[in-house]
mmCIF file of C-alpha atoms and ligand atoms in Angstrom:
data_model
loop_
_atom_site.group_PDB
_atom_site.id
_atom_site.type_symbol
_atom_site.label_atom_id
_atom_site.label_comp_id
_atom_site.label_asym_id
_atom_site.label_seq_id
_atom_site.Cartn_x
_atom_site.Cartn_y
_atom_site.Cartn_z
ATOM 1 C CA MET A 6 -10.503 -18.942 27.205
ATOM 2 C CA THR A 7 -8.436 -16.435 25.288
ATOM 3 C CA ALA A 8 -9.378 -13.289 27.241
ATOM 4 C CA VAL A 9 -6.640 -11.577 29.240
ATOM 5 C CA LEU A 10 -8.380 -9.721 32.058
ATOM 6 C CA PRO A 11 -7.526 -6.460 33.857
ATOM 7 C CA GLY A 12 -4.812 -7.015 36.422
ATOM 8 C CA ALA A 13 -2.765 -9.031 33.914
ATOM 9 C CA THR A 14 0.396 -7.800 32.168
ATOM 10 C CA ILE A 15 0.564 -6.730 28.535
ATOM 11 C CA GLY A 16 3.907 -6.835 26.708
ATOM 12 C CA ILE A 17 4.386 -4.414 23.819
ATOM 13 C CA PHE A 18 7.028 -4.625 21.080
ATOM 14 C CA GLY A 19 8.083 -0.978 20.709
ATOM 15 C CA GLY A 20 7.936 1.938 23.141
ATOM 16 C CA GLY A 21 7.341 5.005 20.947
ATOM 17 C CA GLN A 22 4.449 7.422 21.274
ATOM 18 C CA LEU A 23 1.933 4.847 20.052
ATOM 19 C CA GLY A 24 3.141 2.477 22.766
ATOM 20 C CA ARG A 25 2.929 5.284 25.287
ATOM 21 C CA MET A 26 -0.704 6.020 24.425
ATOM 22 C CA MET A 27 -1.530 2.280 24.375
ATOM 23 C CA THR A 28 0.095 1.989 27.803
ATOM 24 C CA LEU A 29 -1.982 4.848 29.200
ATOM 25 C CA ALA A 30 -5.153 3.152 27.912
ATOM 26 C CA ALA A 31 -4.040 -0.208 29.308
ATOM 27 C CA ARG A 32 -3.366 1.331 32.700
ATOM 28 C CA THR A 33 -6.819 2.926 32.735
ATOM 29 C CA LEU A 34 -8.217 -0.583 32.280
ATOM 30 C CA GLY A 35 -6.066 -1.832 35.146
ATOM 31 C CA TYR A 36 -3.327 -3.687 33.266
ATOM 32 C CA HIS A 37 0.403 -3.702 33.874
ATOM 33 C CA VAL A 38 2.587 -2.965 30.854
ATOM 34 C CA ILE A 39 6.114 -3.919 29.817
ATOM 35 C CA VAL A 40 7.559 -2.415 26.652
ATOM 36 C CA LEU A 41 10.546 -3.619 24.643
ATOM 37 C CA ASP A 42 12.463 -0.834 22.916
ATOM 38 C CA PRO A 43 16.104 -0.111 21.999
ATOM 39 C CA ASP A 44 15.908 3.331 23.591
ATOM 40 C CA PRO A 45 15.982 3.395 27.410
ATOM 41 C CA ALA A 46 14.462 6.896 27.230
ATOM 42 C CA CYS A 47 11.637 5.812 24.894
ATOM 43 C CA ALA A 48 8.311 7.684 25.038
ATOM 44 C CA ALA A 49 6.434 4.780 26.669
ATOM 45 C CA GLY A 50 9.097 4.331 29.342
ATOM 46 C CA ALA A 51 7.676 7.086 31.550
ATOM 47 C CA VAL A 52 4.300 5.342 31.822
ATOM 48 C CA ALA A 53 5.110 1.618 31.543
ATOM 49 C CA ASP A 54 5.931 -0.596 34.543
ATOM 50 C CA ARG A 55 9.142 -1.681 32.883
ATOM 51 C CA VAL A 56 11.236 -1.188 29.746
ATOM 52 C CA ILE A 57 13.252 -4.083 28.366
ATOM 53 C CA VAL A 58 16.019 -2.280 26.485
ATOM 54 C CA ALA A 59 16.779 -4.313 23.373
ATOM 55 C CA ARG A 60 16.510 -4.312 19.624
ATOM 56 C CA LEU A 61 13.186 -5.363 18.140
ATOM 57 C CA ASP A 62 14.831 -8.460 16.663
ATOM 58 C CA ASP A 63 16.460 -9.611 19.904
ATOM 59 C CA VAL A 64 15.177 -13.162 20.451
ATOM 60 C CA ALA A 65 16.333 -13.426 24.070
ATOM 61 C CA ALA A 66 14.701 -10.106 24.958
ATOM 62 C CA ALA A 67 11.476 -11.126 23.194
ATOM 63 C CA THR A 68 11.485 -14.331 25.227
ATOM 64 C CA GLU A 69 11.888 -12.307 28.409
ATOM 65 C CA LEU A 70 9.037 -9.991 27.350
ATOM 66 C CA ALA A 71 6.702 -12.924 26.749
ATOM 67 C CA ARG A 72 7.724 -14.697 29.952
ATOM 68 C CA ALA A 73 6.889 -11.601 32.012
ATOM 69 C CA SER A 74 3.602 -10.872 30.153
ATOM 70 C CA ASP A 75 0.216 -12.575 29.737
ATOM 71 C CA VAL A 76 -0.254 -11.370 26.150
ATOM 72 C CA VAL A 77 2.071 -9.612 23.710
ATOM 73 C CA THR A 78 1.150 -6.974 21.131
ATOM 74 C CA VAL A 79 2.928 -4.406 18.929
ATOM 75 C CA GLU A 80 3.045 -0.653 18.405
ATOM 76 C CA ILE A 81 5.348 -0.930 15.383
ATOM 77 C CA GLU A 82 5.535 -3.332 12.440
ATOM 78 C CA LYS A 83 9.317 -3.577 12.284
ATOM 79 C CA VAL A 84 9.639 -6.442 14.767
ATOM 80 C CA GLY A 85 11.957 -9.343 13.973
ATOM 81 C CA LEU A 86 9.942 -12.403 12.931
ATOM 82 C CA ASP A 87 12.230 -14.706 14.946
ATOM 83 C CA ALA A 88 11.633 -12.519 17.995
ATOM 84 C CA MET A 89 7.874 -12.765 17.399
ATOM 85 C CA ALA A 90 8.093 -16.526 17.041
ATOM 86 C CA ALA A 91 10.042 -16.776 20.295
ATOM 87 C CA ALA A 92 7.365 -14.744 22.083
ATOM 88 C CA ALA A 93 4.550 -16.733 20.441
ATOM 89 C CA ALA A 94 6.049 -19.981 21.746
ATOM 90 C CA LEU A 95 5.263 -18.747 25.274
ATOM 91 C CA LYS A 96 2.232 -16.433 25.119
ATOM 92 C CA PRO A 97 -0.405 -15.272 22.636
ATOM 93 C CA VAL A 98 1.040 -12.639 20.280
ATOM 94 C CA ARG A 99 -1.656 -10.435 18.727
ATOM 95 C CA PRO A 100 -1.407 -9.598 15.875
ATOM 96 C CA GLY A 101 0.463 -12.719 14.814
ATOM 97 C CA ALA A 102 3.744 -12.903 12.914
ATOM 98 C CA GLN A 103 1.884 -13.705 9.657
ATOM 99 C CA VAL A 104 0.415 -10.171 9.704
ATOM 100 C CA LEU A 105 3.747 -8.452 10.319
ATOM 101 C CA ARG A 106 5.478 -10.609 7.723
ATOM 102 C CA VAL A 107 3.152 -9.299 5.007
ATOM 103 C CA ILE A 108 3.070 -5.695 6.191
ATOM 104 C CA GLN A 109 6.681 -4.974 7.168
ATOM 105 C CA ASP A 110 7.960 -5.448 3.624
ATOM 106 C CA ARG A 111 6.323 -2.918 1.304
ATOM 107 C CA ALA A 112 6.933 -5.092 -1.765
ATOM 108 C CA ARG A 113 5.406 -8.187 -0.171
ATOM 109 C CA GLN A 114 2.494 -6.088 1.115
ATOM 110 C CA LYS A 115 1.749 -4.679 -2.352
ATOM 111 C CA GLN A 116 1.966 -8.117 -3.939
ATOM 112 C CA TRP A 117 -0.289 -9.616 -1.257
ATOM 113 C CA LEU A 118 -2.908 -6.925 -1.919
ATOM 114 C CA ALA A 119 -2.575 -7.301 -5.698
ATOM 115 C CA ASP A 120 -2.890 -11.112 -5.541
ATOM 116 C CA ARG A 121 -6.185 -10.685 -3.676
ATOM 117 C CA LYS A 122 -7.449 -8.091 -6.142
ATOM 118 C CA PHE A 123 -7.621 -5.176 -3.730
ATOM 119 C CA PRO A 124 -7.628 -1.869 -5.664
ATOM 120 C CA LEU A 125 -4.109 -0.421 -6.064
ATOM 121 C CA GLY A 126 -2.437 2.184 -8.224
ATOM 122 C CA PRO A 127 0.075 0.946 -10.843
ATOM 123 C CA PHE A 128 3.264 -0.308 -9.174
ATOM 124 C CA TRP A 129 6.432 -2.208 -9.975
ATOM 125 C CA ILE A 130 8.807 -4.069 -7.661
ATOM 126 C CA ALA A 131 12.502 -3.368 -8.388
ATOM 127 C CA ARG A 132 15.239 -5.653 -7.058
ATOM 128 C CA SER A 133 18.162 -4.019 -8.885
ATOM 129 C CA ALA A 134 19.173 -0.648 -10.301
ATOM 130 C CA ASP A 135 18.275 -1.937 -13.783
ATOM 131 C CA GLU A 136 14.812 -2.991 -12.693
ATOM 132 C CA LEU A 137 14.409 0.387 -11.032
ATOM 133 C CA GLY A 138 15.318 2.084 -14.314
ATOM 134 C CA ASP A 139 12.771 -0.021 -16.244
ATOM 135 C CA ALA A 140 10.050 0.568 -13.652
ATOM 136 C CA ARG A 141 10.640 4.283 -13.599
ATOM 137 C CA ARG A 142 10.324 4.463 -17.382
ATOM 138 C CA SER A 143 6.968 2.640 -17.163
ATOM 139 C CA ALA A 144 5.756 4.661 -14.176
ATOM 140 C CA GLY A 145 6.184 8.030 -15.851
ATOM 141 C CA LEU A 146 7.209 11.362 -14.452
ATOM 142 C CA ASN A 147 7.894 11.903 -10.778
ATOM 143 C CA ALA A 148 7.220 8.328 -9.753
ATOM 144 C CA PHE A 149 7.408 7.474 -6.062
ATOM 145 C CA VAL A 150 10.269 5.113 -5.284
ATOM 146 C CA LYS A 151 9.825 3.570 -1.841
ATOM 147 C CA SER A 152 12.310 1.365 -0.075
ATOM 148 C CA ALA A 153 10.655 -2.006 0.688
ATOM 149 C CA THR A 154 11.805 -1.935 4.293
ATOM 150 C CA GLY A 155 12.605 0.673 6.888
ATOM 151 C CA GLY A 156 10.696 3.733 5.581
ATOM 152 C CA TYR A 157 8.177 5.819 7.533
ATOM 153 C CA ASP A 158 6.799 9.371 7.520
ATOM 154 C CA GLY A 159 7.953 9.850 3.939
ATOM 155 C CA ARG A 160 11.498 8.688 4.774
ATOM 156 C CA GLY A 161 13.068 5.962 2.663
ATOM 157 C CA GLN A 162 11.398 7.452 -0.401
ATOM 158 C CA ALA A 163 12.527 9.346 -3.474
ATOM 159 C CA ARG A 164 10.843 10.900 -6.472
ATOM 160 C CA ALA A 165 12.308 9.859 -9.780
ATOM 161 C CA GLY A 166 11.900 11.791 -13.004
ATOM 162 C CA ALA A 167 12.598 10.230 -16.381
ATOM 163 C CA ASP A 168 16.029 11.891 -16.513
ATOM 164 C CA ASP A 169 17.227 10.847 -13.075
ATOM 165 C CA ASP A 170 20.012 8.334 -12.893
ATOM 166 C CA ALA A 171 18.453 5.050 -11.722
ATOM 167 C CA ASP A 172 21.777 3.974 -10.180
ATOM 168 C CA ALA A 173 21.880 7.087 -8.007
ATOM 169 C CA VAL A 174 18.280 6.608 -6.824
ATOM 170 C CA TRP A 175 18.971 2.918 -6.155
ATOM 171 C CA ARG A 176 22.030 3.779 -4.068
ATOM 172 C CA ALA A 177 20.287 6.659 -2.239
ATOM 173 C CA LEU A 178 17.623 4.192 -1.049
ATOM 174 C CA GLY A 179 20.209 1.773 0.310
ATOM 175 C CA SER A 180 20.701 -0.503 -2.750
ATOM 176 C CA SER A 181 17.867 -2.732 -1.599
ATOM 177 C CA PRO A 182 14.508 -3.761 -3.093
ATOM 178 C CA CYS A 183 11.979 -1.018 -3.576
ATOM 179 C CA VAL A 184 8.502 -0.378 -4.881
ATOM 180 C CA VAL A 185 8.025 2.097 -7.702
ATOM 181 C CA GLU A 186 4.593 3.705 -7.872
ATOM 182 C CA GLN A 187 3.023 5.910 -10.473
ATOM 183 C CA ALA A 188 2.381 9.362 -8.985
ATOM 184 C CA LEU A 189 -1.404 9.421 -8.639
ATOM 185 C CA ASP A 190 -3.551 12.511 -9.022
ATOM 186 C CA LEU A 191 -5.097 12.502 -5.550
ATOM 187 C CA ASP A 192 -8.400 14.079 -4.673
ATOM 188 C CA SER A 193 -7.805 13.346 -0.995
ATOM 189 C CA GLU A 194 -6.494 10.757 1.446
ATOM 190 C CA ILE A 195 -8.534 8.766 3.929
ATOM 191 C CA SER A 196 -7.755 5.995 6.400
ATOM 192 C CA VAL A 197 -9.886 3.328 8.022
ATOM 193 C CA MET A 198 -9.168 1.602 11.337
ATOM 194 C CA VAL A 199 -10.459 -1.907 11.989
ATOM 195 C CA ALA A 200 -10.212 -3.709 15.315
ATOM 196 C CA ARG A 201 -10.608 -7.484 15.271
ATOM 197 C CA ARG A 202 -10.808 -10.076 18.010
ATOM 198 C CA VAL A 203 -9.869 -13.725 18.149
ATOM 199 C CA GLY A 204 -12.687 -15.422 16.241
ATOM 200 C CA GLY A 205 -13.271 -12.515 13.884
ATOM 201 C CA GLU A 206 -15.606 -10.111 15.711
ATOM 202 C CA HIS A 207 -14.650 -6.674 14.492
ATOM 203 C CA ALA A 208 -15.442 -2.988 14.832
ATOM 204 C CA THR A 209 -14.487 -0.217 12.426
ATOM 205 C CA PHE A 210 -14.050 3.492 13.055
ATOM 206 C CA PRO A 211 -15.512 5.773 10.389
ATOM 207 C CA PRO A 212 -12.893 6.921 7.856
ATOM 208 C CA ALA A 213 -10.596 9.803 8.774
ATOM 209 C CA LEU A 214 -9.625 12.481 6.232
ATOM 210 C CA ASN A 215 -5.877 13.092 6.219
ATOM 211 C CA HIS A 216 -3.731 15.959 5.006
ATOM 212 C CA HIS A 217 -0.039 15.298 4.342
ATOM 213 C CA VAL A 218 2.781 17.781 3.828
ATOM 214 C CA ASN A 219 5.945 16.443 2.199
ATOM 215 C CA GLY A 220 4.805 12.862 2.791
ATOM 216 C CA VAL A 221 4.128 13.374 6.506
ATOM 217 C CA LEU A 222 0.701 13.548 8.147
ATOM 218 C CA ASP A 223 0.014 17.152 9.112
ATOM 219 C CA TRP A 224 -3.609 17.048 10.227
ATOM 220 C CA SER A 225 -6.467 14.579 10.291
ATOM 221 C CA VAL A 226 -10.211 14.769 11.018
ATOM 222 C CA ILE A 227 -12.908 12.234 11.854
ATOM 223 C CA PRO A 228 -15.462 11.493 10.545
ATOM 224 C CA ALA A 229 -14.095 12.273 7.078
ATOM 225 C CA PRO A 230 -16.479 14.595 5.215
ATOM 226 C CA VAL A 231 -16.917 12.153 2.315
ATOM 227 C CA SER A 232 -20.020 10.648 0.712
ATOM 228 C CA ASP A 233 -21.684 7.641 2.346
ATOM 229 C CA ALA A 234 -20.720 5.600 -0.710
ATOM 230 C CA VAL A 235 -17.012 6.411 -0.312
ATOM 231 C CA ALA A 236 -17.118 5.817 3.451
ATOM 232 C CA SER A 237 -18.784 2.435 3.139
ATOM 233 C CA GLU A 238 -16.479 1.358 0.308
ATOM 234 C CA GLY A 239 -13.443 2.316 2.417
ATOM 235 C CA VAL A 240 -14.798 0.415 5.409
ATOM 236 C CA ARG A 241 -15.566 -2.655 3.271
ATOM 237 C CA ILE A 242 -12.048 -2.747 1.816
ATOM 238 C CA ALA A 243 -10.413 -2.361 5.233
ATOM 239 C CA ARG A 244 -12.570 -5.094 6.788
ATOM 240 C CA ASP A 245 -11.859 -7.485 3.950
ATOM 241 C CA ILE A 246 -8.125 -6.936 4.299
ATOM 242 C CA ALA A 247 -8.251 -7.432 8.087
ATOM 243 C CA GLU A 248 -10.220 -10.634 7.625
ATOM 244 C CA GLN A 249 -7.997 -12.082 4.917
ATOM 245 C CA LEU A 250 -4.863 -11.237 6.937
ATOM 246 C CA ASP A 251 -6.575 -12.717 10.005
ATOM 247 C CA VAL A 252 -5.567 -9.685 12.056
ATOM 248 C CA VAL A 253 -6.134 -9.856 15.805
ATOM 249 C CA GLY A 254 -5.627 -6.325 17.083
ATOM 250 C CA LEU A 255 -5.765 -3.209 14.924
ATOM 251 C CA LEU A 256 -5.361 -2.698 11.201
ATOM 252 C CA ALA A 257 -5.115 0.818 9.757
ATOM 253 C CA VAL A 258 -5.595 1.072 6.000
ATOM 254 C CA GLU A 259 -4.372 4.246 4.293
ATOM 255 C CA MET A 260 -6.274 4.925 1.070
ATOM 256 C CA PHE A 261 -6.116 7.399 -1.775
ATOM 257 C CA MET A 262 -9.291 8.888 -3.252
ATOM 258 C CA LEU A 263 -8.679 9.632 -6.905
ATOM 259 C CA LYS A 264 -10.231 12.443 -8.908
ATOM 260 C CA ASP A 265 -12.709 10.020 -10.529
ATOM 261 C CA GLY A 266 -14.088 9.094 -7.091
ATOM 262 C CA SER A 267 -12.457 5.665 -6.957
ATOM 263 C CA ILE A 268 -10.435 4.438 -3.985
ATOM 264 C CA VAL A 269 -7.080 2.658 -4.025
ATOM 265 C CA VAL A 270 -5.202 1.231 -1.073
ATOM 266 C CA ASN A 271 -1.929 2.985 -0.222
ATOM 267 C CA GLU A 272 -0.517 1.047 2.721
ATOM 268 C CA LEU A 273 -1.330 -0.923 5.856
ATOM 269 C CA ALA A 274 -0.321 -0.618 9.511
ATOM 270 C CA PRO A 275 -1.072 -3.342 12.123
ATOM 271 C CA ARG A 276 -1.229 -0.962 15.096
ATOM 272 C CA PRO A 277 -2.601 2.396 16.255
ATOM 273 C CA HIS A 278 -2.141 5.077 13.611
ATOM 274 C CA ASN A 279 -1.408 8.806 13.714
ATOM 275 C CA SER A 280 -4.590 9.462 11.744
ATOM 276 C CA PHE A 281 -6.769 8.103 14.580
ATOM 277 C CA HIS A 282 -5.395 10.053 17.529
ATOM 278 C CA HIS A 283 -8.568 12.148 17.410
ATOM 279 C CA THR A 284 -10.622 9.110 18.418
ATOM 280 C CA GLU A 285 -9.648 10.138 21.960
ATOM 281 C CA LEU A 286 -11.825 13.225 21.454
ATOM 282 C CA ALA A 287 -14.429 12.084 18.944
ATOM 283 C CA SER A 288 -15.266 8.546 19.989
ATOM 284 C CA LEU A 289 -16.511 6.675 23.020
ATOM 285 C CA THR A 290 -13.545 4.336 22.622
ATOM 286 C CA SER A 291 -10.136 5.608 21.569
ATOM 287 C CA GLN A 292 -8.015 3.607 19.113
ATOM 288 C CA PHE A 293 -5.615 2.938 21.988
ATOM 289 C CA GLU A 294 -8.248 1.418 24.243
ATOM 290 C CA GLN A 295 -9.558 -0.530 21.259
ATOM 291 C CA ALA A 296 -6.037 -1.882 20.626
ATOM 292 C CA ILE A 297 -5.887 -3.118 24.219
ATOM 293 C CA ARG A 298 -9.388 -4.611 24.093
ATOM 294 C CA ALA A 299 -8.617 -6.449 20.848
ATOM 295 C CA ALA A 300 -5.252 -7.753 22.068
ATOM 296 C CA CYS A 301 -6.823 -8.908 25.352
ATOM 297 C CA ASP A 302 -9.861 -10.391 23.556
ATOM 298 C CA LEU A 303 -12.316 -8.210 25.442
ATOM 299 C CA PRO A 304 -15.558 -6.944 23.865
ATOM 300 C CA LEU A 305 -14.733 -4.094 21.462
ATOM 301 C CA GLY A 306 -15.943 -0.597 22.332
ATOM 302 C CA SER A 307 -18.262 1.644 20.339
ATOM 303 C CA THR A 308 -16.557 3.303 17.380
ATOM 304 C CA ASP A 309 -19.289 5.907 16.849
ATOM 305 C CA SER A 310 -18.119 9.492 16.525
ATOM 306 C CA MET A 311 -20.007 11.624 19.007
ATOM 307 C CA ARG A 312 -18.761 14.813 17.334
ATOM 308 C CA PRO A 313 -16.188 15.770 14.704
ATOM 309 C CA ALA A 314 -12.638 16.024 16.027
ATOM 310 C CA ALA A 315 -9.303 16.901 14.442
ATOM 311 C CA ILE A 316 -5.642 16.693 15.353
ATOM 312 C CA ALA A 317 -2.657 18.640 14.043
ATOM 313 C CA ASN A 318 0.811 17.218 14.587
ATOM 314 C CA LEU A 319 3.527 19.092 16.484
ATOM 315 C CA PHE A 320 7.034 18.639 15.100
ATOM 316 C CA GLY A 321 10.408 19.113 16.791
ATOM 317 C CA ASP A 322 11.072 22.298 14.839
ATOM 318 C CA LEU A 323 8.624 24.102 17.136
ATOM 319 C CA TRP A 324 10.986 23.535 20.059
ATOM 320 C CA LEU A 325 14.145 24.337 18.186
ATOM 321 C CA GLN A 326 13.439 28.030 17.732
ATOM 322 C CA GLY A 327 14.941 28.764 21.138
ATOM 323 C CA VAL A 328 11.652 29.689 22.791
ATOM 324 C CA THR A 329 8.989 27.767 24.676
ATOM 325 C CA PRO A 330 5.872 27.010 22.627
ATOM 326 C CA ARG A 331 3.056 29.246 23.857
ATOM 327 C CA TRP A 332 0.983 26.504 25.483
ATOM 328 C CA GLU A 333 -1.318 28.862 27.356
ATOM 329 C CA GLU A 334 -2.304 30.634 24.165
ATOM 330 C CA ALA A 335 -3.437 27.355 22.572
ATOM 331 C CA LEU A 336 -5.145 26.051 25.698
ATOM 332 C CA ALA A 337 -7.093 29.308 25.989
ATOM 333 C CA ILE A 338 -9.379 27.866 23.283
ATOM 334 C CA PRO A 339 -11.702 25.757 25.469
ATOM 335 C CA SER A 340 -12.256 22.882 23.031
ATOM 336 C CA VAL A 341 -8.521 22.411 22.421
ATOM 337 C CA ARG A 342 -6.439 19.652 23.989
ATOM 338 C CA ILE A 343 -2.687 19.134 23.903
ATOM 339 C CA HIS A 344 -0.991 15.756 23.942
ATOM 340 C CA LEU A 345 2.805 15.571 24.263
ATOM 341 C CA TYR A 346 4.856 12.406 23.950
ATOM 342 C CA GLY A 347 7.769 13.337 26.224
ATOM 343 C CA LYS A 348 10.365 13.053 23.432
ATOM 344 C CA SER A 349 13.397 15.257 22.969
ATOM 345 C CA PRO A 350 13.056 17.552 19.963
ATOM 346 C CA ARG A 351 14.739 16.948 16.612
ATOM 347 C CA PRO A 352 13.842 18.608 13.309
ATOM 348 C CA GLY A 353 10.816 16.893 11.787
ATOM 349 C CA ARG A 354 10.321 14.582 14.775
ATOM 350 C CA LYS A 355 6.719 14.010 15.875
ATOM 351 C CA MET A 356 6.577 15.449 19.404
ATOM 352 C CA GLY A 357 2.852 15.597 20.093
ATOM 353 C CA HIS A 358 -0.413 16.843 18.685
ATOM 354 C CA VAL A 359 -3.108 19.386 19.363
ATOM 355 C CA GLY A 360 -6.695 18.184 19.174
ATOM 356 C CA ALA A 361 -9.968 20.058 18.852
ATOM 357 C CA VAL A 362 -13.644 19.268 18.488
ATOM 358 C CA GLY A 363 -16.016 21.333 16.396
ATOM 359 C CA GLY A 364 -19.580 21.453 15.122
ATOM 360 C CA THR A 365 -18.368 20.252 11.722
ATOM 361 C CA ALA A 366 -15.232 18.534 10.455
ATOM 362 C CA GLU A 367 -14.145 21.812 8.917
ATOM 363 C CA ASP A 368 -14.573 23.678 12.216
ATOM 364 C CA ALA A 369 -12.580 21.038 14.078
ATOM 365 C CA VAL A 370 -9.696 21.277 11.578
ATOM 366 C CA THR A 371 -9.743 25.080 11.679
ATOM 367 C CA LEU A 372 -9.616 25.101 15.484
ATOM 368 C CA ALA A 373 -6.745 22.584 15.616
ATOM 369 C CA LEU A 374 -4.761 24.637 13.088
ATOM 370 C CA VAL A 375 -5.496 27.909 14.896
ATOM 371 C CA ALA A 376 -4.393 26.329 18.177
ATOM 372 C CA ARG A 377 -1.180 25.060 16.586
ATOM 373 C CA ALA A 378 -0.447 28.471 15.090
ATOM 374 C CA ARG A 379 -0.917 30.038 18.520
ATOM 375 C CA LEU A 380 2.012 27.966 19.810
ATOM 376 C CA LEU A 381 4.450 29.811 17.556
ATOM 377 C CA PRO A 382 6.535 32.594 19.034
ATOM 378 C CA THR A 383 5.312 36.102 18.239
ATOM 379 C CA ARG A 384 7.593 37.889 15.845
HETATM 380 N N1 ADP B 22 1.765 6.846 -5.600
HETATM 381 C C1 ADP B 22 1.519 8.009 -4.953
HETATM 382 N N2 ADP B 22 0.848 9.002 -5.595
HETATM 383 C C2 ADP B 22 0.586 10.182 -4.961
HETATM 384 N N3 ADP B 22 0.960 10.468 -3.697
HETATM 385 C C3 ADP B 22 1.627 9.513 -3.011
HETATM 386 C C4 ADP B 22 1.940 8.246 -3.602
HETATM 387 N N4 ADP B 22 2.605 7.512 -2.696
HETATM 388 C C5 ADP B 22 2.719 8.284 -1.588
HETATM 389 N N5 ADP B 22 2.144 9.485 -1.761
HETATM 390 C C6 ADP B 22 2.088 10.592 -0.753
HETATM 391 O O1 ADP B 22 3.140 10.409 0.203
HETATM 392 C C7 ADP B 22 2.585 10.071 1.488
HETATM 393 C C8 ADP B 22 3.480 9.070 2.204
HETATM 394 O O2 ADP B 22 3.580 7.879 1.461
HETATM 395 P P1 ADP B 22 3.385 6.455 2.121
HETATM 396 O O3 ADP B 22 3.505 5.432 1.072
HETATM 397 O O4 ADP B 22 2.140 6.446 2.915
HETATM 398 O O5 ADP B 22 4.685 6.333 3.054
HETATM 399 P P2 ADP B 22 4.918 6.368 4.619
HETATM 400 O O6 ADP B 22 5.162 4.946 4.988
HETATM 401 O O7 ADP B 22 6.120 7.224 4.794
HETATM 402 O O8 ADP B 22 3.666 6.917 5.250
HETATM 403 C C9 ADP B 22 1.188 9.586 1.196
HETATM 404 O O9 ADP B 22 0.344 9.707 2.321
HETATM 405 C C10 ADP B 22 0.794 10.509 0.032
HETATM 406 O O10 ADP B 22 0.494 11.804 0.499
HETATM 407 MG MG1 MG B 23 1.731 6.342 4.929
#
């Protein structure tokens, strides 16, 4: 028996907003939750039974997490592999270390996808300033240079023109291995979320359409208004990756749609993803509940979208203008919901999101953006 039933305790590596929303879903299903996070004031702390305050590579803390839990899962991919191994020696860890090993290093992830012939844009792996210079010359103007480890939300990235000094770019990204990517001419961005159980049963949400600003997700809508052919191709690619990685838990696959209609994979995440927060509004099962079901080896919930739903992210800047966001103005739109993560504001920090449902994907996006605009102080 591999199922972990309600009443048991789930341990989560990481206690950010994804961990917080996973914890809320776990609690609804009657589980106890312990999170491990370096920040005692982490977002999940307010809703978890307990926070183990430690780095994500702390082997002793990981051992303690596993000892106190019945199953261990993740809300972040940057978990030390030794810490995962220590936890796995005591309790099931889902997804397993083999998944995080591939995903947490962008260079290894790209190579893994390339070796298995998944569609990718042109890329080069650079392990020195010289290699970075060569790659950038091959990649052409305005290439994306992405640090292999540590980046998120567009951080740990640089754009490199042909005239830029490769040494300076190399140093700015921490003098460590990076991936250089040709800047692709994007039609749009979509993501697909797969949930997979022990033994391979899986369920896939329909693709979400995502809009980024300066490399950071700004809004997302589900189901993506794309052709059936694009949707089913995206779902097929994501399922194949989840199967070949033998993911137990969630796998989010970010994809680029190019102007010629083809799809390439951008990157993977073995956890809930910002571009599926609207599943709480659109779907019978949210991504967070699905994460808990998959980790606990329970039957997966329906991933059907009952109606289009969108989210727009709220960033710390909204709080830093010296006035309270105008919550009542946004909530006066009946189909609008607000979700806050309980974090203290910093510029650019993800603080929460507004969600909205609509008759069409376009309506849902419009409503979410109108609601977000209503939060701004009047001038
Ligand atoms: N090769 C590329 N061509 C065009 N746009 C890109 C490319 N790589 C990244 N981007 C843009 O930057 C965003 C963030 O890049 P991504 O690799 O997903 O990093 P992060 O881990 O920060 O999310 C993407 O969602 C996309 O909008
Ligand atoms: Mg991304």
